[in-house]
PDB file of C-alpha atoms in Angstrom:
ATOM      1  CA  UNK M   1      67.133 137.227  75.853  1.00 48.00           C
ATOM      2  CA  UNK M   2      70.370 135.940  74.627  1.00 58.00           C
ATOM      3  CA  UNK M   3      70.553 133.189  72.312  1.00 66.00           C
ATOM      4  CA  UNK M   4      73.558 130.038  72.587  1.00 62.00           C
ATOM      5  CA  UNK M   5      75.809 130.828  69.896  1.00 72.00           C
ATOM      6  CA  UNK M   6      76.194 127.408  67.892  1.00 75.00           C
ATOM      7  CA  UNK M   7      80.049 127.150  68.366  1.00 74.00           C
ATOM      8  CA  UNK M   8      79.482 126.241  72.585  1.00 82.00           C
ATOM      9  CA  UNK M   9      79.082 123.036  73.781  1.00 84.00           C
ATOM     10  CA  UNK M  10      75.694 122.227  75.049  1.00 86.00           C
ATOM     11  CA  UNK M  11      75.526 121.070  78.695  1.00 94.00           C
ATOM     12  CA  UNK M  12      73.726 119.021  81.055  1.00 96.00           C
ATOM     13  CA  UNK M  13      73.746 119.285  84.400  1.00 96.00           C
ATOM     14  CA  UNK M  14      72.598 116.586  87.162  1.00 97.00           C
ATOM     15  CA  UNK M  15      71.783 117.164  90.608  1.00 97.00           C
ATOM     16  CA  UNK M  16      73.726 114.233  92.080  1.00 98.00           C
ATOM     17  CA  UNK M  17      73.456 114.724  96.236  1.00 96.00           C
ATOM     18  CA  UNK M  18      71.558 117.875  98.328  1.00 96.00           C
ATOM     19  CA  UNK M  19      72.595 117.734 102.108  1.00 94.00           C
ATOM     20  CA  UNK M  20      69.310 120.159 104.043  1.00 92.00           C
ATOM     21  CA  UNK M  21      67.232 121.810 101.718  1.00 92.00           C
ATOM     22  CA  UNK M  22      68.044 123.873  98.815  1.00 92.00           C
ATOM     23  CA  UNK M  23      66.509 127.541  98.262  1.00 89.00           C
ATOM     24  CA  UNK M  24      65.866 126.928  94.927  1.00 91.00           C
ATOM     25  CA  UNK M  25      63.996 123.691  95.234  1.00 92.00           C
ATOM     26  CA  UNK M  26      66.659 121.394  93.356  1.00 94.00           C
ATOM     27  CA  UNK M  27      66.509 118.061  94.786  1.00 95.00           C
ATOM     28  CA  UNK M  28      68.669 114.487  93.884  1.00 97.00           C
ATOM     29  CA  UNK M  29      68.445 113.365  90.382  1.00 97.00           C
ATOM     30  CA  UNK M  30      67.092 116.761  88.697  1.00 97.00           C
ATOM     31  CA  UNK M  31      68.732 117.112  85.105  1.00 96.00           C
ATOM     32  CA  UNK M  32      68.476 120.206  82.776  1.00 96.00           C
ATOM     33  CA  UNK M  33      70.517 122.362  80.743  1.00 94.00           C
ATOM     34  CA  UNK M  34      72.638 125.180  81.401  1.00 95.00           C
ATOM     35  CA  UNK M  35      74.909 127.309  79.701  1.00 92.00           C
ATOM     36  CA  UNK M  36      76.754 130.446  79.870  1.00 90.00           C
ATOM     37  CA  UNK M  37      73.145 131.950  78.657  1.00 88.00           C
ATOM     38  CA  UNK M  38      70.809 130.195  80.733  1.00 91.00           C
ATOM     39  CA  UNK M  39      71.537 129.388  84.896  1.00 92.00           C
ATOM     40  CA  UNK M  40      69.129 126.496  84.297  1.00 91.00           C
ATOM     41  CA  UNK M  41      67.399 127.492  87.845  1.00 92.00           C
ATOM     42  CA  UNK M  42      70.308 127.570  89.616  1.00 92.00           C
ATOM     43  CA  UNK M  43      69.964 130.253  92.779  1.00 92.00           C
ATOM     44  CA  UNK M  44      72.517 133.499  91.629  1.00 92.00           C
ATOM     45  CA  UNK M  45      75.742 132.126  94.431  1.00 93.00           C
ATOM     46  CA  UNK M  46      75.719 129.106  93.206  1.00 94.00           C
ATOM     47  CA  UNK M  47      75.546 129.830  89.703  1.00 95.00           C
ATOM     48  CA  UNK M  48      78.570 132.632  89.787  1.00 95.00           C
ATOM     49  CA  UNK M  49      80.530 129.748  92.042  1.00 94.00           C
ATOM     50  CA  UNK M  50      79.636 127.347  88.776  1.00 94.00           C
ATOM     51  CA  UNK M  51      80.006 130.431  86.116  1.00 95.00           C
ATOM     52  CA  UNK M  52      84.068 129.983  85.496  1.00 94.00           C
ATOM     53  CA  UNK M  53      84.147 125.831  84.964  1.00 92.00           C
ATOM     54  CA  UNK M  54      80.670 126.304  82.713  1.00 92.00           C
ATOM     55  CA  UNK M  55      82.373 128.361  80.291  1.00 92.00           C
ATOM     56  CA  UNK M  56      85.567 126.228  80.010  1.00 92.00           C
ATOM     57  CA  UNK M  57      83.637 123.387  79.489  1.00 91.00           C
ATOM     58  CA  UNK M  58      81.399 125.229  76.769  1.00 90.00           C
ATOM     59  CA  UNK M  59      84.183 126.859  75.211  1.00 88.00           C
ATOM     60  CA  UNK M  60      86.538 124.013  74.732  1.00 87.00           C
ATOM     61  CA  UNK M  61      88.934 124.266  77.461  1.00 88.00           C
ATOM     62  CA  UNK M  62      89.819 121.552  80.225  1.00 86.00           C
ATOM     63  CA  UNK M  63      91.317 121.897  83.525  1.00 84.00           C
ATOM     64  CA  UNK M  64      94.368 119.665  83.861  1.00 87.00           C
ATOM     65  CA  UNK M  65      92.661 117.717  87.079  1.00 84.00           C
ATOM     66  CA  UNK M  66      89.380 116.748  84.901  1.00 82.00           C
ATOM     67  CA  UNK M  67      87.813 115.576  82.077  1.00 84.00           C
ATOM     68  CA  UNK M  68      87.269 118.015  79.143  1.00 85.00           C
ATOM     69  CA  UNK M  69      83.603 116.655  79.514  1.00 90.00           C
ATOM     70  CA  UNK M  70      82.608 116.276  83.100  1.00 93.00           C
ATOM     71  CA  UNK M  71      82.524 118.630  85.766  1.00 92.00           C
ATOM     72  CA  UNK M  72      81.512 118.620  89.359  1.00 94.00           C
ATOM     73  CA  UNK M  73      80.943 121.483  91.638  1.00 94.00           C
ATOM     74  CA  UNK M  74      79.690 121.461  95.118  1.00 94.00           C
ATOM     75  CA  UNK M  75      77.492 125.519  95.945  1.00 93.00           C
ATOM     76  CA  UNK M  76      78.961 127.233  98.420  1.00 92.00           C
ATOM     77  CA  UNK M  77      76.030 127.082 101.230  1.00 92.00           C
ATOM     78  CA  UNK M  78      77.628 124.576 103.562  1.00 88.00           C
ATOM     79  CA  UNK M  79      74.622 123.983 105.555  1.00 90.00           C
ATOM     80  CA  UNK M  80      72.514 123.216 102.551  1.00 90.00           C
ATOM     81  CA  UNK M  81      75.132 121.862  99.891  1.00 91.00           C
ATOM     82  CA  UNK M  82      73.609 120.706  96.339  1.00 95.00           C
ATOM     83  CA  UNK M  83      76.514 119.070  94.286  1.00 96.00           C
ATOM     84  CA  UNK M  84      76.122 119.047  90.616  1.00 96.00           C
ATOM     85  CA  UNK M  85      77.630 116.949  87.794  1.00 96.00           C
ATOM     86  CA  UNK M  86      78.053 118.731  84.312  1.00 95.00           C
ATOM     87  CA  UNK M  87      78.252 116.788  81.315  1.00 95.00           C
ATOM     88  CA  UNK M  88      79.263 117.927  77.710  1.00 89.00           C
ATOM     89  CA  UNK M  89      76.209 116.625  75.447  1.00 81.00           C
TER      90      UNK M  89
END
């Protein structure tokens, strides 16, 4: 099993809406942490839609449209969207 490195940010991640029902059980106000080493639960499509922002975020980058410390990402299963918030701890 890998182990986080101590140079990446750790992150938190908060379910913040589910429209239908998501496969892997995640409902509205779940928190946990997830990293570039750890999907935190997250189904595999949603995770690689999430991958690319996580490791920005945990590697010190920012997008130009966000804050360096707060993402959110909607998964790509329209009927049953989960939308997740991820916050630099």
């Amino acid at each position: 099993m890998a182990v986080n490195p101590s140079f990446i940010k750790p992150l938190k991640a908060e379910i913040i809406n589910v429209k239908g029902t998501c496969s892997a059980n995640h409902r509205t106000g779940d928190t946990f942490s997830i990293s570039c080493y750890d999907s935190g639960g997250l189904c595999g499509f949603f995770y690689h839609d999430l991958f690319p922002g996580l490791s920005v975020m945990q590697f010190g980058g920012k997008y130009p449209w966000s804050s360096p410390d707060e993402l959110i990402v909607e998964c790509p299963d329209r009927g049953n969207a989960v939308t997740i918030k991820l916050t630099a701890k």
